[in-house]
CSV table of C-alpha atoms in Angstrom, one decimal:
chain,number,residue,atom,x,y,z
S,883,UNK,CA,-36.2,-101.6,5.2
S,884,UNK,CA,-36.2,-99.0,7.7
S,885,UNK,CA,-32.8,-97.4,7.9
S,886,UNK,CA,-31.5,-95.0,11.0
S,887,UNK,CA,-29.1,-93.4,9.3
S,888,UNK,CA,-28.8,-89.7,9.5
S,889,UNK,CA,-26.9,-87.5,6.9
S,890,UNK,CA,-27.6,-83.6,7.0
S,891,UNK,CA,-25.4,-80.8,6.0
S,892,UNK,CA,-26.1,-77.0,6.0
S,893,UNK,CA,-27.9,-75.9,3.3
S,894,UNK,CA,-25.9,-73.0,1.3
S,895,UNK,CA,-28.5,-72.3,-1.6
S,896,UNK,CA,-31.7,-71.6,1.2
S,897,UNK,CA,-31.2,-66.9,1.7
S,898,UNK,CA,-33.8,-67.8,4.1
S,899,UNK,CA,-31.9,-70.1,6.5
S,900,UNK,CA,-28.3,-68.5,5.2
S,901,UNK,CA,-29.6,-65.1,7.2
S,902,UNK,CA,-30.3,-67.2,10.8
S,903,UNK,CA,-27.6,-68.7,11.0
S,904,UNK,CA,-25.5,-65.8,9.7
S,905,UNK,CA,-23.8,-64.1,12.5
S,906,UNK,CA,-25.4,-67.2,14.8
S,907,UNK,CA,-28.3,-63.8,14.4
S,908,UNK,CA,-31.5,-66.6,15.6
S,909,UNK,CA,-29.4,-67.6,18.5
S,910,UNK,CA,-29.1,-64.3,19.8
S,911,UNK,CA,-32.5,-63.8,18.9
S,912,UNK,CA,-33.2,-66.1,21.5
S,913,UNK,CA,-30.8,-65.3,24.4
S,914,UNK,CA,-32.0,-61.0,23.9
S,915,UNK,CA,-35.6,-62.1,24.4
S,916,UNK,CA,-35.6,-65.3,27.0
S,917,UNK,CA,-39.3,-66.4,27.5
S,918,UNK,CA,-40.2,-63.3,25.2
S,919,UNK,CA,-39.4,-66.4,22.5
S,920,UNK,CA,-42.6,-68.2,21.5
S,921,UNK,CA,-42.6,-72.8,21.0
S,922,UNK,CA,-44.2,-72.0,18.1
S,923,UNK,CA,-41.4,-69.8,17.0
S,924,UNK,CA,-38.6,-72.0,18.7
S,925,UNK,CA,-40.2,-74.7,16.5
S,926,UNK,CA,-40.7,-73.2,13.0
S,927,UNK,CA,-36.9,-71.4,12.6
S,928,UNK,CA,-35.3,-74.8,13.6
S,929,UNK,CA,-37.5,-77.1,10.8
S,930,UNK,CA,-36.2,-74.3,8.6
S,931,UNK,CA,-32.5,-74.0,8.9
S,932,UNK,CA,-33.6,-78.7,9.0
S,933,UNK,CA,-34.9,-78.3,6.3
S,934,UNK,CA,-32.9,-78.9,2.7
S,935,UNK,CA,-31.3,-81.9,4.7
S,936,UNK,CA,-32.1,-85.7,6.4
S,937,UNK,CA,-32.5,-84.4,9.1
S,938,UNK,CA,-36.1,-85.0,8.6
S,939,UNK,CA,-35.5,-88.9,6.9
S,940,UNK,CA,-35.0,-89.3,3.2
S,941,UNK,CA,-35.5,-91.7,-0.1
S,942,UNK,CA,-32.7,-92.9,-1.2
S,943,UNK,CA,-33.9,-94.1,-5.5
S,944,UNK,CA,-31.2,-95.9,-7.9
S,945,UNK,CA,-31.6,-95.6,-11.8
S,946,UNK,CA,-33.5,-98.3,-13.4
S,947,UNK,CA,-30.4,-99.0,-16.0
S,948,UNK,CA,-29.2,-101.5,-13.9
S,949,UNK,CA,-25.5,-100.3,-15.8
S,950,UNK,CA,-26.0,-97.1,-14.4
S,951,UNK,CA,-24.4,-95.8,-10.7
S,952,UNK,CA,-26.7,-93.1,-10.0
S,953,UNK,CA,-28.3,-93.0,-7.1
S,954,UNK,CA,-29.9,-89.9,-5.1
S,955,UNK,CA,-31.7,-89.0,-2.0
S,956,UNK,CA,-34.9,-86.9,-1.4
S,957,UNK,CA,-35.3,-85.2,1.5
S,958,UNK,CA,-37.9,-84.7,3.4
S,959,UNK,CA,-39.8,-81.0,4.1
S,960,UNK,CA,-40.0,-79.6,6.4
S,961,UNK,CA,-43.6,-78.5,6.0
S,962,UNK,CA,-42.8,-75.1,8.0
S,963,UNK,CA,-44.9,-71.9,7.3
S,964,UNK,CA,-41.8,-70.3,7.5
S,965,UNK,CA,-40.4,-71.9,5.3
S,966,UNK,CA,-40.4,-70.0,1.6
S,967,UNK,CA,-40.0,-73.6,-0.5
S,968,UNK,CA,-42.1,-75.5,1.1
S,969,UNK,CA,-44.4,-72.7,1.6
S,970,UNK,CA,-44.3,-71.8,-2.1
S,971,UNK,CA,-45.7,-76.0,-2.3
S,972,UNK,CA,-48.1,-75.2,-0.2
S,973,UNK,CA,-49.6,-72.4,-1.1
S,974,UNK,CA,-49.5,-73.9,-4.5
S,975,UNK,CA,-51.3,-76.0,-3.6
S,976,UNK,CA,-54.6,-74.6,-1.8
S,977,UNK,CA,-54.0,-72.3,-5.0
S,978,UNK,CA,-55.4,-75.0,-7.4
S,979,UNK,CA,-58.1,-76.4,-4.7
S,980,UNK,CA,-59.3,-72.6,-4.4
S,981,UNK,CA,-59.5,-72.2,-8.0
S,982,UNK,CA,-61.5,-76.0,-8.8
S,983,UNK,CA,-64.1,-74.6,-5.7
S,984,UNK,CA,-65.0,-71.7,-5.6
S,985,UNK,CA,-67.5,-70.3,-8.3
S,986,UNK,CA,-66.5,-68.8,-10.7
S,987,UNK,CA,-67.7,-64.8,-10.6
S,988,UNK,CA,-67.1,-61.6,-10.3
S,989,UNK,CA,-65.4,-60.4,-7.0
S,990,UNK,CA,-64.5,-58.0,-4.9
S,991,UNK,CA,-61.2,-57.7,-2.9
S,992,UNK,CA,-61.2,-55.3,0.5
S,993,UNK,CA,-58.4,-54.3,2.5
S,994,UNK,CA,-59.4,-53.2,6.8
S,995,UNK,CA,-56.9,-51.3,8.8
S,996,UNK,CA,-57.0,-49.8,12.6
S,997,UNK,CA,-55.2,-47.7,14.8
S,998,UNK,CA,-51.3,-49.4,15.1
S,999,UNK,CA,-51.8,-48.4,19.5
S,1000,UNK,CA,-54.3,-51.3,18.6
S,1001,UNK,CA,-52.4,-53.4,15.6
S,1002,UNK,CA,-49.6,-53.7,19.4
S,1003,UNK,CA,-51.9,-54.8,21.2
S,1004,UNK,CA,-52.2,-58.2,19.0
S,1005,UNK,CA,-48.3,-58.2,19.1
S,1006,UNK,CA,-47.4,-60.0,22.3
S,1007,UNK,CA,-47.8,-63.1,22.3
S,1008,UNK,CA,-50.6,-63.2,25.5
S,1009,UNK,CA,-52.9,-61.6,23.4
S,1010,UNK,CA,-52.0,-63.6,20.0
S,1011,UNK,CA,-55.3,-65.8,19.9
S,1012,UNK,CA,-57.7,-63.0,19.3
S,1013,UNK,CA,-56.2,-62.3,15.6
S,1014,UNK,CA,-58.6,-64.7,14.7
S,1015,UNK,CA,-61.7,-63.1,16.1
S,1016,UNK,CA,-60.8,-60.1,13.8
S,1017,UNK,CA,-61.3,-62.0,10.3
S,1018,UNK,CA,-64.1,-62.8,11.4
S,1019,UNK,CA,-65.3,-59.1,12.5
S,1020,UNK,CA,-64.5,-57.9,8.3
S,1021,UNK,CA,-66.7,-61.4,7.5
S,1022,UNK,CA,-69.3,-60.3,9.9
S,1023,UNK,CA,-69.0,-57.0,8.4
S,1024,UNK,CA,-69.3,-57.7,4.7
S,1025,UNK,CA,-72.2,-60.6,5.7
S,1026,UNK,CA,-75.0,-58.0,7.2
S,1027,UNK,CA,-74.3,-55.4,4.7
S,1028,UNK,CA,-75.6,-58.1,2.3
S,1029,UNK,CA,-78.2,-59.8,4.5
S,1030,UNK,CA,-79.9,-56.0,3.8
S,1031,UNK,CA,-79.9,-57.0,0.8
S,1032,UNK,CA,-80.9,-60.4,1.1
S,1033,UNK,CA,-78.7,-62.0,0.0
S,1034,UNK,CA,-75.8,-64.5,0.8
S,1035,UNK,CA,-72.5,-63.6,-0.1
S,1036,UNK,CA,-69.2,-65.9,-0.3
S,1037,UNK,CA,-66.1,-65.0,1.4
S,1038,UNK,CA,-62.4,-66.2,2.6
S,1039,UNK,CA,-60.3,-63.8,4.6
S,1040,UNK,CA,-56.9,-63.3,5.4
S,1041,UNK,CA,-55.0,-62.2,8.5
S,1042,UNK,CA,-51.6,-60.5,7.5
S,1043,UNK,CA,-49.2,-58.8,10.3
S,1044,UNK,CA,-46.7,-57.7,8.5
S,1045,UNK,CA,-46.2,-54.3,6.1
S,1046,UNK,CA,-44.7,-53.4,3.6
S,1047,UNK,CA,-41.6,-53.0,5.4
S,1048,UNK,CA,-42.1,-56.2,7.3
S,1049,UNK,CA,-42.7,-54.2,10.7
S,1050,UNK,CA,-46.0,-54.9,12.4
S,1051,UNK,CA,-49.1,-54.4,10.9
S,1052,UNK,CA,-52.0,-56.1,11.8
S,1053,UNK,CA,-55.0,-56.1,8.3
S,1054,UNK,CA,-56.9,-58.0,7.3
S,1055,UNK,CA,-57.6,-59.3,3.4
S,1056,UNK,CA,-60.6,-60.0,1.7
S,1057,UNK,CA,-62.4,-61.5,-0.7
S,1058,UNK,CA,-66.3,-61.2,-1.5
S,1059,UNK,CA,-67.6,-62.5,-3.7
S,1060,UNK,CA,-70.0,-59.7,-6.1
S,1061,UNK,CA,-73.4,-61.8,-6.0
S,1062,UNK,CA,-75.3,-64.1,-4.1
S,1063,UNK,CA,-77.9,-66.2,-3.9
S,1064,UNK,CA,-81.6,-64.7,-2.6
S,1065,UNK,CA,-83.9,-66.9,-0.9
S,1066,UNK,CA,-85.6,-67.9,-3.7
S,1067,UNK,CA,-82.2,-69.0,-5.5
S,1068,UNK,CA,-81.5,-67.1,-8.0
S,1069,UNK,CA,-77.5,-65.0,-8.4
S,1070,UNK,CA,-78.2,-61.0,-7.0
S,1071,UNK,CA,-75.2,-59.0,-8.0
S,1072,UNK,CA,-74.5,-56.7,-5.2
S,1073,UNK,CA,-71.3,-54.0,-5.1
S,1074,UNK,CA,-69.3,-52.4,-2.1
S,1075,UNK,CA,-68.8,-49.0,-1.6
S,1076,UNK,CA,-66.2,-48.2,1.0
S,1077,UNK,CA,-68.1,-46.0,2.8
S,1078,UNK,CA,-70.7,-47.9,3.7
S,1079,UNK,CA,-67.7,-50.4,5.4
S,1080,UNK,CA,-66.7,-47.7,7.6
S,1081,UNK,CA,-68.7,-47.7,10.6
S,1082,UNK,CA,-69.6,-51.0,10.7
S,1083,UNK,CA,-66.3,-51.5,10.7
S,1084,UNK,CA,-65.3,-49.9,13.8
S,1085,UNK,CA,-68.5,-50.9,15.5
S,1086,UNK,CA,-67.0,-54.5,15.4
S,1087,UNK,CA,-63.2,-54.5,17.3
S,1088,UNK,CA,-65.4,-52.0,19.8
S,1089,UNK,CA,-67.3,-55.1,20.4
S,1090,UNK,CA,-64.9,-57.5,20.6
S,1091,UNK,CA,-62.2,-55.0,22.4
S,1092,UNK,CA,-65.1,-54.6,24.6
S,1093,UNK,CA,-66.0,-57.7,25.6
S,1094,UNK,CA,-62.1,-59.8,25.2
S,1095,UNK,CA,-60.6,-56.3,27.6
S,1096,UNK,CA,-60.1,-58.9,31.0
S,1097,UNK,CA,-58.9,-61.2,29.1
S,1098,UNK,CA,-56.0,-59.2,27.3
S,1099,UNK,CA,-52.7,-58.4,29.1
S,1100,UNK,CA,-51.4,-54.4,28.4
S,1101,UNK,CA,-48.1,-53.7,27.5
S,1102,UNK,CA,-46.1,-50.3,29.0
S,1103,UNK,CA,-46.4,-48.5,26.0
S,1104,UNK,CA,-50.3,-49.1,26.2
S,1105,UNK,CA,-51.3,-48.8,29.6
S,1106,UNK,CA,-52.3,-44.5,29.2
S,1107,UNK,CA,-55.1,-45.7,26.7
S,1108,UNK,CA,-55.8,-49.2,27.6
S,1109,UNK,CA,-54.7,-49.2,31.3
S,1110,UNK,CA,-58.5,-49.6,32.8
S,1111,UNK,CA,-61.7,-50.4,30.8
S,1112,UNK,CA,-62.8,-46.7,31.4
S,1113,UNK,CA,-59.9,-45.5,29.8
S,1114,UNK,CA,-60.6,-48.4,26.5
S,1115,UNK,CA,-63.9,-47.0,26.7
S,1116,UNK,CA,-63.5,-43.9,26.7
S,1117,UNK,CA,-60.7,-44.5,23.7
S,1118,UNK,CA,-63.1,-45.7,21.7
S,1119,UNK,CA,-65.7,-43.9,21.8
S,1120,UNK,CA,-63.7,-41.0,20.4
S,1121,UNK,CA,-62.5,-43.6,16.6
S,1122,UNK,CA,-66.6,-44.2,17.0
S,1123,UNK,CA,-66.5,-40.8,15.6
S,1124,UNK,CA,-67.2,-40.5,11.8
S,1125,UNK,CA,-64.3,-37.6,11.4
S,1126,UNK,CA,-61.8,-40.4,13.3
S,1127,UNK,CA,-60.6,-41.1,9.5
S,1128,UNK,CA,-59.9,-45.0,9.7
S,1129,UNK,CA,-58.6,-47.0,6.7
S,1130,UNK,CA,-60.0,-48.4,4.3
S,1131,UNK,CA,-60.0,-49.9,0.9
S,1132,UNK,CA,-62.2,-51.7,-1.7
S,1133,UNK,CA,-61.1,-53.1,-5.1
S,1134,UNK,CA,-63.4,-52.4,-8.4
S,1135,UNK,CA,-65.0,-56.0,-9.7
S,1136,UNK,CA,-62.9,-58.2,-11.3
S,1137,UNK,CA,-64.0,-60.8,-13.6
S,1138,UNK,CA,-63.0,-64.1,-12.5
S,1139,UNK,CA,-61.3,-65.4,-9.6
S,1140,UNK,CA,-58.3,-66.5,-10.3
S,1141,UNK,CA,-56.6,-63.1,-9.5
S,1142,UNK,CA,-58.1,-62.8,-6.5
S,1143,UNK,CA,-57.1,-66.4,-5.4
S,1144,UNK,CA,-53.2,-65.5,-5.9
S,1145,UNK,CA,-53.3,-62.3,-4.4
S,1146,UNK,CA,-55.0,-63.4,-0.8
S,1147,UNK,CA,-53.1,-67.1,-0.8
S,1148,UNK,CA,-49.4,-65.4,-2.1
S,1149,UNK,CA,-48.6,-64.4,2.0
S,1150,UNK,CA,-50.7,-67.4,3.3
S,1151,UNK,CA,-48.7,-70.5,4.4
S,1152,UNK,CA,-44.5,-69.1,3.3
S,1153,UNK,CA,-43.3,-66.1,5.6
S,1154,UNK,CA,-44.3,-62.6,5.1
S,1155,UNK,CA,-40.7,-62.2,1.9
S,1156,UNK,CA,-38.9,-63.8,-0.8
S,1157,UNK,CA,-36.5,-66.0,-0.4
S,1158,UNK,CA,-34.5,-63.9,-3.2
S,1159,UNK,CA,-34.8,-61.1,-1.4
S,1160,UNK,CA,-32.6,-62.3,1.0
S,1161,UNK,CA,-30.0,-62.6,-0.9
S,1162,UNK,CA,-28.3,-59.1,-1.0
S,1163,UNK,CA,-25.5,-57.7,2.1
S,1164,UNK,CA,-23.9,-55.0,2.0
S,1165,UNK,CA,-19.5,-55.3,2.6
S,1166,UNK,CA,-20.3,-54.7,6.3
S,1167,UNK,CA,-22.8,-57.6,6.3
S,1168,UNK,CA,-26.0,-55.9,6.7
S,1169,UNK,CA,-29.0,-57.1,4.6
S,1170,UNK,CA,-30.3,-55.0,2.5
S,1171,UNK,CA,-33.6,-55.3,0.4
S,1172,UNK,CA,-36.6,-53.1,-1.6
S,1173,UNK,CA,-40.0,-52.1,-1.1
S,1174,UNK,CA,-42.7,-50.6,-2.2
S,1175,UNK,CA,-44.0,-47.1,-0.8
S,1176,UNK,CA,-47.0,-46.4,-1.8
S,1177,UNK,CA,-47.3,-43.3,-0.6
S,1178,UNK,CA,-44.7,-42.4,-2.8
S,1179,UNK,CA,-45.6,-45.2,-5.2
S,1180,UNK,CA,-41.4,-45.5,-5.6
S,1181,UNK,CA,-39.6,-48.7,-4.4
S,1182,UNK,CA,-36.9,-47.8,-1.9
S,1183,UNK,CA,-34.4,-49.3,-0.5
S,1184,UNK,CA,-33.5,-50.1,3.0
S,1185,UNK,CA,-30.5,-52.0,5.2
S,1186,UNK,CA,-31.0,-53.7,8.0
S,1187,UNK,CA,-29.0,-55.6,10.5
S,1188,UNK,CA,-28.9,-59.3,10.3
S,1189,UNK,CA,-30.8,-59.6,13.5
S,1190,UNK,CA,-33.2,-56.4,12.8
S,1191,UNK,CA,-34.3,-58.6,10.2
S,1192,UNK,CA,-34.6,-61.7,11.8
S,1193,UNK,CA,-36.5,-60.3,14.6
S,1194,UNK,CA,-38.6,-59.0,12.2
S,1195,UNK,CA,-39.7,-61.6,10.1
S,1196,UNK,CA,-40.5,-63.6,13.4
S,1197,UNK,CA,-42.3,-62.0,14.3
S,1198,UNK,CA,-44.7,-62.9,11.7
S,1199,UNK,CA,-44.8,-66.8,12.2
S,1200,UNK,CA,-48.1,-67.7,12.8
S,1201,UNK,CA,-49.6,-70.2,16.6
S,1202,UNK,CA,-49.4,-73.1,16.4
S,1203,UNK,CA,-52.2,-74.9,14.0
S,1204,UNK,CA,-53.5,-71.3,13.4
S,1205,UNK,CA,-55.7,-70.9,11.0
S,1206,UNK,CA,-53.8,-67.9,8.3
S,1207,UNK,CA,-57.4,-68.1,6.1
S,1208,UNK,CA,-61.7,-68.5,6.6
S,1209,UNK,CA,-64.3,-68.7,4.5
S,1210,UNK,CA,-67.7,-67.9,5.3
S,1211,UNK,CA,-71.0,-67.9,4.0
S,1212,UNK,CA,-72.5,-69.6,0.9
S,1213,UNK,CA,-68.0,-71.3,1.6
S,1214,UNK,CA,-67.7,-71.6,4.5
S,1215,UNK,CA,-67.0,-75.2,5.2
S,1216,UNK,CA,-71.2,-75.5,7.2
S,1217,UNK,CA,-72.5,-74.8,4.2
S,1218,UNK,CA,-70.7,-75.8,1.6
S,1219,UNK,CA,-72.4,-79.0,0.6
S,1220,UNK,CA,-76.3,-77.3,0.8
S,1221,UNK,CA,-75.7,-73.4,-0.6
S,1222,UNK,CA,-72.8,-74.5,-3.8
S,1223,UNK,CA,-74.5,-75.9,-5.7
S,1224,UNK,CA,-77.4,-74.1,-5.4
S,1225,UNK,CA,-74.6,-70.7,-6.8
S,1226,UNK,CA,-73.7,-73.2,-9.2
S,1227,UNK,CA,-76.8,-73.4,-11.0
S,1228,UNK,CA,-78.0,-70.8,-10.5
S,1229,UNK,CA,-75.1,-69.5,-12.4
S,1230,UNK,CA,-74.6,-71.9,-14.9
S,1231,UNK,CA,-70.8,-73.2,-13.0
S,1232,UNK,CA,-70.0,-76.4,-12.8
S,1233,UNK,CA,-66.4,-77.6,-9.7
S,1234,UNK,CA,-64.2,-77.9,-11.7
S,1235,UNK,CA,-60.4,-80.7,-11.0
S,1236,UNK,CA,-57.8,-79.3,-8.9
S,1237,UNK,CA,-54.1,-79.7,-10.7
S,1238,UNK,CA,-52.4,-82.3,-9.3
S,1239,UNK,CA,-49.6,-80.4,-7.7
S,1240,UNK,CA,-46.3,-82.6,-6.5
S,1241,UNK,CA,-41.8,-82.1,-6.1
S,1242,UNK,CA,-42.0,-83.6,-9.3
S,1243,UNK,CA,-44.2,-80.4,-11.0
S,1244,UNK,CA,-42.3,-77.9,-9.2
S,1245,UNK,CA,-39.0,-78.9,-10.2
S,1246,UNK,CA,-39.8,-80.0,-13.4
S,1247,UNK,CA,-42.1,-76.7,-13.2
S,1248,UNK,CA,-38.7,-74.0,-11.8
S,1249,UNK,CA,-35.7,-76.5,-12.3
S,1250,UNK,CA,-37.7,-78.1,-15.7
S,1251,UNK,CA,-34.8,-81.6,-14.4
S,1252,UNK,CA,-37.9,-84.6,-13.1
S,1253,UNK,CA,-36.0,-85.5,-9.7
S,1254,UNK,CA,-37.3,-89.2,-10.7
S,1255,UNK,CA,-35.5,-88.8,-13.7
S,1256,UNK,CA,-31.6,-90.0,-14.3
S,1257,UNK,CA,-29.4,-87.3,-15.1
S,1258,UNK,CA,-27.3,-89.9,-16.7
S,1259,UNK,CA,-29.0,-92.3,-19.2
S,1260,UNK,CA,-32.6,-90.4,-18.5
S,1261,UNK,CA,-34.3,-93.5,-17.4
S,1262,UNK,CA,-36.6,-93.0,-14.8
S,1263,UNK,CA,-35.8,-93.4,-11.2
S,1264,UNK,CA,-36.8,-96.5,-8.6
S,1265,UNK,CA,-37.1,-96.4,-4.6
S,1266,UNK,CA,-34.6,-98.2,-3.1
S,1267,UNK,CA,-34.2,-97.4,1.0
S,1268,UNK,CA,-35.5,-95.1,2.9
S,1269,UNK,CA,-33.8,-93.5,6.3
S,1270,UNK,CA,-36.0,-92.3,8.5
S,1271,UNK,CA,-34.5,-88.7,10.5
S,1272,UNK,CA,-35.3,-86.9,13.3
S,1273,UNK,CA,-38.8,-86.1,14.2
S,1274,UNK,CA,-40.1,-82.5,15.1
S,1275,UNK,CA,-40.4,-82.4,19.3
S,1276,UNK,CA,-36.6,-84.1,18.4
S,1277,UNK,CA,-36.2,-81.7,16.3
S,1278,UNK,CA,-36.5,-78.5,18.7
S,1279,UNK,CA,-34.5,-81.0,21.9
S,1280,UNK,CA,-31.8,-79.4,19.8
S,1281,UNK,CA,-32.2,-76.4,18.6
S,1282,UNK,CA,-29.4,-74.3,20.1
S,1283,UNK,CA,-26.9,-77.2,17.3
S,1284,UNK,CA,-28.6,-75.9,14.6
S,1285,UNK,CA,-29.0,-72.6,15.4
S,1286,UNK,CA,-25.2,-72.3,15.3
S,1287,UNK,CA,-25.4,-74.9,12.6
S,1288,UNK,CA,-24.2,-77.7,13.6
S,1289,UNK,CA,-27.2,-80.1,14.1
S,1290,UNK,CA,-26.5,-83.3,15.2
S,1291,UNK,CA,-25.4,-86.4,13.0
């Protein structure tokens, strides 16, 4: 039977939740930014604070041994991309599915960046709808180069909005097969070179900004460069010169798909920083975390106020229904049914079966305990009852209560 029972407790062992509630940092962020706070930020942060409690409802399990008194409540997850716990499971599921589907061949990983002033255009909430087009631009560069060779490659690409310091830094990660199908259905190897990517990438970005300029909101700090179409056109013309360097990176061929899938999968369905890096505070209550400085190759320790760290993290929450990773070439959804079997045949490969990832398997893997086994007698736990929690819509209406750490009970 469905019983409307709700019991919400503070979850102190979740570092991200602790950070959001510490010094009322999330509430202060909302008060500071007012109408600039996006709906998706309110929804995802409230979900994270409520995750691990029975706010979403829970299932009650009892021991199968009638003489054992053990009972256990297993809470429903929030399924937010901003939640480290839920994001970890979602990432594992995605990675297992890709390892079972992608052809086992060599891949090349590439990173596409552009000047910081272009990146800041996409920071304002009115312009974030264009972030998905950046992924398409990067894929177009690789697809067109492969097409000149007469082959169709497979690409999966993701957009990241953060750098090592978790500040705003938009760039695209793209992994491309180091080979593709020719018109005869045969596999032909290809190797992409960095110097061939830069100019086409500049051209793609320039065409994108010119096309959608009149739909963009230009923030005040960028008016000198992009205040009118003529200024934008002049800026892009200057940037298109071969003497102006845009940082691009392309790796050497990697044997197999596991490393490539693991690299891109790390950040697509969870926050940009691991929860373990949010555990250390100074005596004054500021957060300290380490990051790798690419310039020196050494780890740097940075001390950041709680409010500043919350602002850094929240700005990277994607818009609702935004697809952070996309597939192109023979991996595109519209081509998979016809082209992917030909790729398997050309490589002498075959699709595998995805390893099933569940709450139970993750608990056994990380904590070495099965949540569906009684900790007292070792007998299986049996489902007894389900308790209904709050819907997402109702949860968001109480966001201030959650932000104060005193959710409705």
